[in-house]
Short mmCIF file of C-alpha atoms in Angstrom, two decimals:
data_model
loop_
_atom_site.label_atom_id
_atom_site.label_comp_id
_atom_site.label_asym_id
_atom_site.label_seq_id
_atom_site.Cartn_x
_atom_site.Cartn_y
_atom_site.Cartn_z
CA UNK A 1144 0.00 0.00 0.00
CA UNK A 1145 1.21 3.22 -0.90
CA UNK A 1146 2.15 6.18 1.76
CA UNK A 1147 0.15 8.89 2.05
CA UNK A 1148 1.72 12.30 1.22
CA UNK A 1149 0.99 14.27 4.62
CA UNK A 1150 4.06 14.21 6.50
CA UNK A 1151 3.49 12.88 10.42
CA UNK A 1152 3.98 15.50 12.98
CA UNK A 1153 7.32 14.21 13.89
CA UNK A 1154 8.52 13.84 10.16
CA UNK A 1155 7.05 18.06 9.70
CA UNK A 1156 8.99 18.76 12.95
CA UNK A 1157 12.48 17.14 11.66
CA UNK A 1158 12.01 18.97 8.05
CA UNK A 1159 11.30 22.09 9.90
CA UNK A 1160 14.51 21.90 11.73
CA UNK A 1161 16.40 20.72 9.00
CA UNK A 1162 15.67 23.67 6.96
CA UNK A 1163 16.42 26.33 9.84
CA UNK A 1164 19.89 24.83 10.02
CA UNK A 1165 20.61 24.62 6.44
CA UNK A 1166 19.82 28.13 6.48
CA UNK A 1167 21.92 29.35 8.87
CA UNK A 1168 24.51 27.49 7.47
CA UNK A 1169 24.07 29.45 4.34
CA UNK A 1170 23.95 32.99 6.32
CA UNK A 1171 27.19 31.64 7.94
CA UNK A 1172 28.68 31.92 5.06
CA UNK A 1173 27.85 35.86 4.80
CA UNK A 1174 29.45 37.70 7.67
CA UNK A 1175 26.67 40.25 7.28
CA UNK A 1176 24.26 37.83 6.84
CA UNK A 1177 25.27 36.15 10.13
CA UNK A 1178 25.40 39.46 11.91
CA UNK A 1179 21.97 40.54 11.21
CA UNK A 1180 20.71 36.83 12.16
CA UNK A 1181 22.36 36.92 15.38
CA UNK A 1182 21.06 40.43 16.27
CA UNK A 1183 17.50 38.98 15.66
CA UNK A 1184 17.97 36.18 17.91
CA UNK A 1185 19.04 38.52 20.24
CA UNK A 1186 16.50 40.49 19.89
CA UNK A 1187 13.85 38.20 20.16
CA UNK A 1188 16.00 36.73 23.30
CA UNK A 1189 15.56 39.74 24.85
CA UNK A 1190 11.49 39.85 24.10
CA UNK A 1191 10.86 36.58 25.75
CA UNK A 1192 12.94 37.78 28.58
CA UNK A 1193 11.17 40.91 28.92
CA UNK A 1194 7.79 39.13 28.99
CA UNK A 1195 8.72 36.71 31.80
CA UNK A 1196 8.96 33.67 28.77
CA UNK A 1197 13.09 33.28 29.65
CA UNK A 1198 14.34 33.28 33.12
CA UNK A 1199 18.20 34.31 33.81
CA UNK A 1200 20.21 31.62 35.61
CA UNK A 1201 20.32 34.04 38.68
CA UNK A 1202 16.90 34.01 38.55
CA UNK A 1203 16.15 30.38 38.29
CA UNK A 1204 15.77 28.10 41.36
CA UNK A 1205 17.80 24.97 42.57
CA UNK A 1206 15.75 23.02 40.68
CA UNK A 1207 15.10 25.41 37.43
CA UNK A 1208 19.16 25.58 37.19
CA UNK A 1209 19.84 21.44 37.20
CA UNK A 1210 17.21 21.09 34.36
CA UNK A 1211 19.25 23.66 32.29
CA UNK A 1212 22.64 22.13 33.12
CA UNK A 1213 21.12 19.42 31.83
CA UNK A 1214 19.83 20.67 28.63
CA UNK A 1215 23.07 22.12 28.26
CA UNK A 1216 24.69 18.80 28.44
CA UNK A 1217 22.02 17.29 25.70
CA UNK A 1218 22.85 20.20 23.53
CA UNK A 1219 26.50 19.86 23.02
CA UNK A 1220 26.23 15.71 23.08
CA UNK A 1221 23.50 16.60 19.70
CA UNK A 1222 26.06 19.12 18.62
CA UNK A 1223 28.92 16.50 18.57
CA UNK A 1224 27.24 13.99 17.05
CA UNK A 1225 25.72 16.06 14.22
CA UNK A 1226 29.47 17.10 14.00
CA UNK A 1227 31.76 14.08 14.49
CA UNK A 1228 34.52 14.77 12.20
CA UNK A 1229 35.50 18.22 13.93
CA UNK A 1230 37.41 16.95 16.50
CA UNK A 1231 39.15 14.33 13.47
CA UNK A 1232 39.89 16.95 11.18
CA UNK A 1233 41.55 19.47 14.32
CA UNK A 1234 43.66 16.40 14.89
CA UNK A 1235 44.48 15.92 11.32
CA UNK A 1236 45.54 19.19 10.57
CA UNK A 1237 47.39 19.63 13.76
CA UNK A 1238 49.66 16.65 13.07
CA UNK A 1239 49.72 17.22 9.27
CA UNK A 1240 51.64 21.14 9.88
CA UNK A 1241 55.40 21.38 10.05
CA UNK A 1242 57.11 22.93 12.87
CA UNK A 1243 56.55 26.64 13.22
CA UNK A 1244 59.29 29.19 12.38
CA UNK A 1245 59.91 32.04 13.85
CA UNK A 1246 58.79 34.36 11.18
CA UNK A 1247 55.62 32.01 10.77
CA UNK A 1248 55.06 32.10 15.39
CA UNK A 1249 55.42 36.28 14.74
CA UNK A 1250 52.64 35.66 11.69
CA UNK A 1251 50.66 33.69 13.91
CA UNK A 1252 50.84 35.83 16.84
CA UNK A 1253 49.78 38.68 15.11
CA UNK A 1254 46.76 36.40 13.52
CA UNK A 1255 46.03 35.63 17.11
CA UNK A 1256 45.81 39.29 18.10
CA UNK A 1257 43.88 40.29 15.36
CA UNK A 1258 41.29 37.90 16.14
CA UNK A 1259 41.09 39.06 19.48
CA UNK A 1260 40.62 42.37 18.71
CA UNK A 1261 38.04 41.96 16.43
CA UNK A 1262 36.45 39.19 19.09
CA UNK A 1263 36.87 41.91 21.30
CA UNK A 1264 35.20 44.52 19.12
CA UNK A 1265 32.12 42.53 18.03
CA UNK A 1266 31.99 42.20 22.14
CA UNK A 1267 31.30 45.56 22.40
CA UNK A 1268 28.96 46.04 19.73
CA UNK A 1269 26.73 43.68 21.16
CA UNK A 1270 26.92 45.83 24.42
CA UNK A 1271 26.05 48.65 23.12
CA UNK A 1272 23.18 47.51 21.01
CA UNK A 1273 22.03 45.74 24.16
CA UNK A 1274 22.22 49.18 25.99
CA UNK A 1275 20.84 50.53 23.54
CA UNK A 1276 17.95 47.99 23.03
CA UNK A 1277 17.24 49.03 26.94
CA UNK A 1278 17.20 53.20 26.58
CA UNK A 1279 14.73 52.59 23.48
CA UNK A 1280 12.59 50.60 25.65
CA UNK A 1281 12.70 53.05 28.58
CA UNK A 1282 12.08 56.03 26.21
CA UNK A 1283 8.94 54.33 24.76
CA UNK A 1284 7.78 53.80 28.17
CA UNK A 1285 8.44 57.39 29.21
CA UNK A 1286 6.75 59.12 26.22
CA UNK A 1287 3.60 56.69 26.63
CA UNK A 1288 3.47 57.93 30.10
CA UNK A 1289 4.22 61.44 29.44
CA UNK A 1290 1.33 61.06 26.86
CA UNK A 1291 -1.16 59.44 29.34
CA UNK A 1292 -0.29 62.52 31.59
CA UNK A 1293 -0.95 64.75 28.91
CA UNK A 1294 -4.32 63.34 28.41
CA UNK A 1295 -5.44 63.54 32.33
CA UNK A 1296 -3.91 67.46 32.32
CA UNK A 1297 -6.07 68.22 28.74
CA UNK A 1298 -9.02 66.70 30.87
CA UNK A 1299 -8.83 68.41 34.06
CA UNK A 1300 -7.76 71.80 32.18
CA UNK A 1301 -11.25 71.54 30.42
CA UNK A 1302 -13.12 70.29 33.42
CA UNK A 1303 -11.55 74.12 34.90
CA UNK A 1304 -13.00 76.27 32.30
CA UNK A 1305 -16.23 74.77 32.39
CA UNK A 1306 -16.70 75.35 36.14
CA UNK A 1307 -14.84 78.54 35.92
CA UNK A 1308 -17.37 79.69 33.04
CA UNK A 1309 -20.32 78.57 34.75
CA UNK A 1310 -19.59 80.43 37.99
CA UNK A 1311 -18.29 83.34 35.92
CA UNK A 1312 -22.16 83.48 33.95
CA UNK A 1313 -24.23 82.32 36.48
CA UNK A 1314 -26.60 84.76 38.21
CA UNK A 1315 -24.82 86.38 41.88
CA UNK A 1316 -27.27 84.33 43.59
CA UNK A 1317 -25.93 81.22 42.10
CA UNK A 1318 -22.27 82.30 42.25
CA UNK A 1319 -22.34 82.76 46.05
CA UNK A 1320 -23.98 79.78 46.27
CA UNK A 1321 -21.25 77.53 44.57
CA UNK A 1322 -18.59 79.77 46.41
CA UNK A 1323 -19.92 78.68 50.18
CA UNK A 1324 -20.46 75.14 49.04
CA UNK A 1325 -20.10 73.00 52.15
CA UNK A 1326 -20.04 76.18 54.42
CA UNK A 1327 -22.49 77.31 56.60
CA UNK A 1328 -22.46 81.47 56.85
CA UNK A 1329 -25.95 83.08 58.60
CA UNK A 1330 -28.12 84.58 56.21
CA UNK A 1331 -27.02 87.94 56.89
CA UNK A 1332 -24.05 87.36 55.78
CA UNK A 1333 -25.14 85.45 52.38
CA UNK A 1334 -27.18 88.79 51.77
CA UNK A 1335 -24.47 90.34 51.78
CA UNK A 1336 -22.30 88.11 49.53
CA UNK A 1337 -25.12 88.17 46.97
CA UNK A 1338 -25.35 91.79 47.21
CA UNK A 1339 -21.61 92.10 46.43
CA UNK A 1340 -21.80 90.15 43.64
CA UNK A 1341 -24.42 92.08 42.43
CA UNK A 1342 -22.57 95.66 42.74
CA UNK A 1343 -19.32 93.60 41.10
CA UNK A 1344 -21.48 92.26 38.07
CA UNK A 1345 -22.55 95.58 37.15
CA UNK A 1346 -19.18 97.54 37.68
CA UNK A 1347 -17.79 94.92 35.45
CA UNK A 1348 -20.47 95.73 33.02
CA UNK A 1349 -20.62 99.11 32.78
CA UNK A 1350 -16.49 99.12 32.32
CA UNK A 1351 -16.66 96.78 29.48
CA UNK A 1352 -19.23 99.51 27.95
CA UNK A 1353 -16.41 102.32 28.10
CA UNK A 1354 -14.54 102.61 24.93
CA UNK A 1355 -11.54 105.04 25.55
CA UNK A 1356 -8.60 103.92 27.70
CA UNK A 1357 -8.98 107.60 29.40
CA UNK A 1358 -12.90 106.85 30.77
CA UNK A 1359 -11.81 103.46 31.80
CA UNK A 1360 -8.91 105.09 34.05
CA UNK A 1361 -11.68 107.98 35.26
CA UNK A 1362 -13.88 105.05 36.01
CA UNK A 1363 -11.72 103.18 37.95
CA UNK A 1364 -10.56 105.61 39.98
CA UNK A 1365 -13.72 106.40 41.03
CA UNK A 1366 -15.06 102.73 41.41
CA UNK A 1367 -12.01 102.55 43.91
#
């Protein structure tokens, strides 16, 4: 009997995988290529850590550290067997190069070195991408909340006006009446709040009817 076409979930999962590391191994190949794939992993390391989805090993409990350890352990056993002939062809090359001269230990010193310095330099690009990953992350936070305070200033601003313009319009009566709020005064005294306003109203009034600055000046003086 014939197989069916549809791959078992297993048979997906190992085709999935096998495709993710053939394509790696082609960005390897690409120094840019493997830069910009490594600053997306990192990247989306640093997502999942964010969100609580990765715990650091300082973080982790007895237990939550043995499991890694051990994961670790499976990891590099996979990694050596998908890999056998490494450790062959490192042999095979070591005992297959003649003696070092001088000139060629100077050469290979200065190989060395340069490969540490560039080690060391892609070191501290990571470091500052990963600081810088962090200040982009703290300025988004800090201009949604300055935004969010914006917003409750805006309201309470406009909430302001509209009390202020409804005490400012409202008849004296009214206007003393949301100024004592809460307070008992005797009625004597209310009288003469409301009668206040009253006298204040129409002073206000009649100045806004003057039209020269000098009869606004000669009103004033005698309003005072």
């Amino acid at each position: 009997m014939s197989r069916s076409g549809k791959l078992t979930a297993a048979e997906a999962k190992l085709k999935k995988e096998d495709y993710h590391r053939k394509r790696r191994d082609k960005l390897k190949n690409s120094p840019k290529n493997l830069e910009k794939l490594r600053e997306k992993e990192r990247l989306k390391y640093l997502k999942k850590k964010e969100k609580g989805q990765v715990k650091s090993v300082s973080a982790m409990n007895s237990r939550e550290k043995k499991q890694k350890r051990k994961q670790w352990r499976l990891n590099s056993s996979k990694y050596r067997e998908r890999n056998p002939n490494v450790r062959n062809n490192l042999a095979r090359l070591m005992n297959e190069t003649p003696p070092a001269s001088p000139v060629s230990l100077v050469e290979s010193g200065s190989r060395v070195n340069a490969v540490k310095n560039d080690t060391a330099a892609l070191r501290r690009r990571q470091q500052l991408r990963n600081r810088r990953a962090i200040l982009y992350r703290r300025i988004a936070k800090l201009e949604q909340k300055l935004k969010e305070e914006s917003k409750k200033s805006e309201k309470y601003r406009k909430k302001y006006t509209r009390l202020n313009d409804k005490i400012k319009f409202s008849s004296p009566e009214k206007k003393v009446k949301t100024l004592i709020k809460n307070t008992k005064l005797p009625d004597p005294i209310k009288k003469k709040l409301i009668f206040s306003e009253i006298i204040t109203k129409q002073l206000a009034q009649s100045y806004a009817k003057l039209k020269t600055q000098k009869d606004k000046q000669a009103y004033y003086k005698i309003s005072i």
